[in-house]
Amino acid sequence: MTDRPLDFIRSGITSDLAADKNDGRVVTRFPPEPNGYLHIGHAKSICLNFGIAEEFPGAVCHLRFDDTNPSTEDPEYVESIQRDIRWLGFDWHDKLFFASDYFELLYRHAVHLIEAGLAYVDGLSEDEIRDYRGTVTEPGRPSPDRDRPIAENLDLFARMRAGEFADGTYTLRAKIDMAAANMKMRDPLLYRIRHHHHYRTGSEWCIYPMYDFAHCLSDEQEGITHSLCTLEFENNRDIYDWVLDHSRTRYRPVQIEFARLFMNYTVLSKRKLLQLVQDGHVSGWDDPRMPTLSGYRRRGYTASAIRAFCDRIGVAKSNSVVDVAQLEHAIRDDLNPTAPRVMAVLDPLKVVITNFPEGEVDELDAPSFPHDVAAEGSRPVPFSRQLFIERADFAEDPPKGFHRLAPGREVRLRYAYLVRCDEVIKDPDSGEVIELRCSYDPASRGGTAPDGRKVRGTIHWVSAPHSLPAEIRVYDRLFKVEQPGSGGVDFKQHLNPDSLEIVSAARIEPSLATAAAGDRFQFERHGYFYLEPESSRPGAPVFNRIVPLRDSWAKAKGQAPAKAKSRPKKPFPAPAAAASEKTWTAAEQAAITAYREQHGLATASAEVLVAEPSAARLFADALAVANFPQPVANWVINEALAAVKESDSSLDGRDVGEIVAMLEKGTITGRAAKQVFAAVVAGKGRPAEIVAREGLAQIDDREALAEVVAEILAGRPAEVEAFRGGKQALFGFFVGQVMQATKGAANPGLVRELLTESLSRP
């Protein structure tokens, strides 16, 4: 297990394991339909299903394509889905399945239901079936074919399979209850006729199972224990259970629903996304403005940031809308410590330093990571007589509050010198400013005046003769309103006309000449950018803006960025979201910098500690015990602070530090750390006492664990024989048994190693 708080799904799995349910197995699955590209909503499900497989010892996650509708499916989507899952950092190993693998099996299950009098072939049309179904206040009417004799049903179903009938002529329906309160149970469809070529089975089949029939039986066939799906399938659970109850099955998976991802300024309907592609509003599924994983990847988003975002929004039982700003926060947090700083000018204005010698070059040393110069080094930046600055950094008639360059005004050039604007050159025809003539203070190298005079403005720049040309694609949100399509308007009417600006005359500093395709940088004052491999050519780099430095959308609305609405009990859904975009005082900003420089904390963590005095006190006390700054900060922000606010607990930060120290040193597992923390909050003692009393210390003694493994295997001879006979899924069962016997304290890696050794012996 990880250090994450247990959501209701993980809590349920933990309880199942404790009760030895499913023989200690945990098997999840991610079942996409290959009818489109994966989007950020799918990422939440991927991270949940594959994440559980990573967190619970012996657990596995299957990838199964729900390919039961041949008219919309394509191998292109199968390949893209596998590519996206691997990009996110997950692997299904040898657990790749297709619903089409089970077509013959599903057909036999359907025949069994017909033979049992629980299914019938219906000749009603689609519209008639809908009419016969009734309403929420009126029961449905039975189809005239509902009592068709079993023999006739079997004959018709066989002829349906043989291709004798046209599409829509017949369907196979379950015979359940036409008066059921859950209208899904009013004789749902199990099969329909579709004379379409299937990308895997060709023309072998012309009848295809419905989702509600195929899904549960595919789960059962694969031994799935926890079938996780989003809330729109909650009413379908009755069908899921009914089919399993009345079919010949070995396993009994359970369907569990969780809230799907809804995100503002975004559409996550594959139908609508396909429409955007087909209508030419975007360049394709991987357009960097699309919320698809391939689009995010091309824009420059990182897989680790998307995983962090999914972790932060959590898993809830009720739907809510997450602010897209939360995703953008996660991207910034991920890139801030890893993206080198460089200077780029997107709208160049020529500047001539009149008192700098012609032909000379002053090579300055600029830190690649200003917050950590010693650790990350620097890069050379040439300073010459001719420079480029941003046109927006000059104003001939500056408004109040403008602290950048203006006639007669002095500013600081980032990492360089103080310069003063002495003359403005304009185009004689248009009156446009085309050049500034400035003078520099040679004694101010590094940006500090020797006489101590104050200069308020700092602007970025590049040397004109040394800078490189580049195309910059400034991407923004695809939609201009929070709920595209609201108010009865076609959702395409809400497309943001400014979602892409292509800047073809940008100039970048020469250090970027050695940048490799796929590298990410922070263009100072502009945002984070990605050297796109697909469009860049030698000598003609193309940079995509991944995300701006700040959320300008929230400012435009005159409000602070919205926080994610999931996990309402957590005061800080994630460190990054806690204090972002807050206006800090000079003292607060200095404190944030101190946390970052002295302890190496992420900016978001530092901001929370500054914003919450109680968190700062807990952090200081914990750090005195455990010199693991970032892990300590994570526990304080995500666990300790929440516990204090929810229970009015007088939690001692030293206890938090002791738990973190034991966890980081491997004394206890992440799962045990959660137990210890809960006991501390409940006032049941100090961490070390609890670990000793409850026997929670991680067991790394190979000999001791080998004895436990031997005892478990000796007590399960039938399962051992079945495993050695090819039932490999039982490996997770054995791991679960050992973990249960050791109360979760065994080193999971050592357990798997010992089991592998023992089970491989004859």
CSV table of C-alpha atoms in Angstrom, one decimal, residues 39-42 44 230 258-263 268 309-310 313 319-320 322:
chain,number,residue,atom,x,y,z
A,39,HIS,CA,-9.1,11.3,-22.4
A,40,ILE,CA,-8.4,12.7,-19.0
A,41,GLY,CA,-11.5,11.1,-17.6
A,42,HIS,CA,-10.2,7.7,-18.6
A,44,LYS,CA,-8.8,8.7,-13.6
A,230,THR,CA,-18.4,5.1,-13.0
A,258,PHE,CA,-17.3,5.8,-8.3
A,259,ALA,CA,-17.8,9.3,-9.5
A,260,ARG,CA,-16.6,10.0,-13.1
A,261,LEU,CA,-14.5,13.0,-13.8
A,262,PHE,CA,-16.3,16.2,-14.9
A,263,MET,CA,-14.0,19.1,-15.6
A,268,LEU,CA,-15.2,14.6,-22.2
A,309,PHE,CA,-3.8,15.2,-10.5
A,310,CYS,CA,-5.8,11.9,-10.4
A,313,ILE,CA,-9.0,14.7,-6.9
A,319,ASN,CA,-20.3,13.5,-9.0
A,320,SER,CA,-18.8,16.9,-8.8
A,322,VAL,CA,-13.3,19.7,-10.9
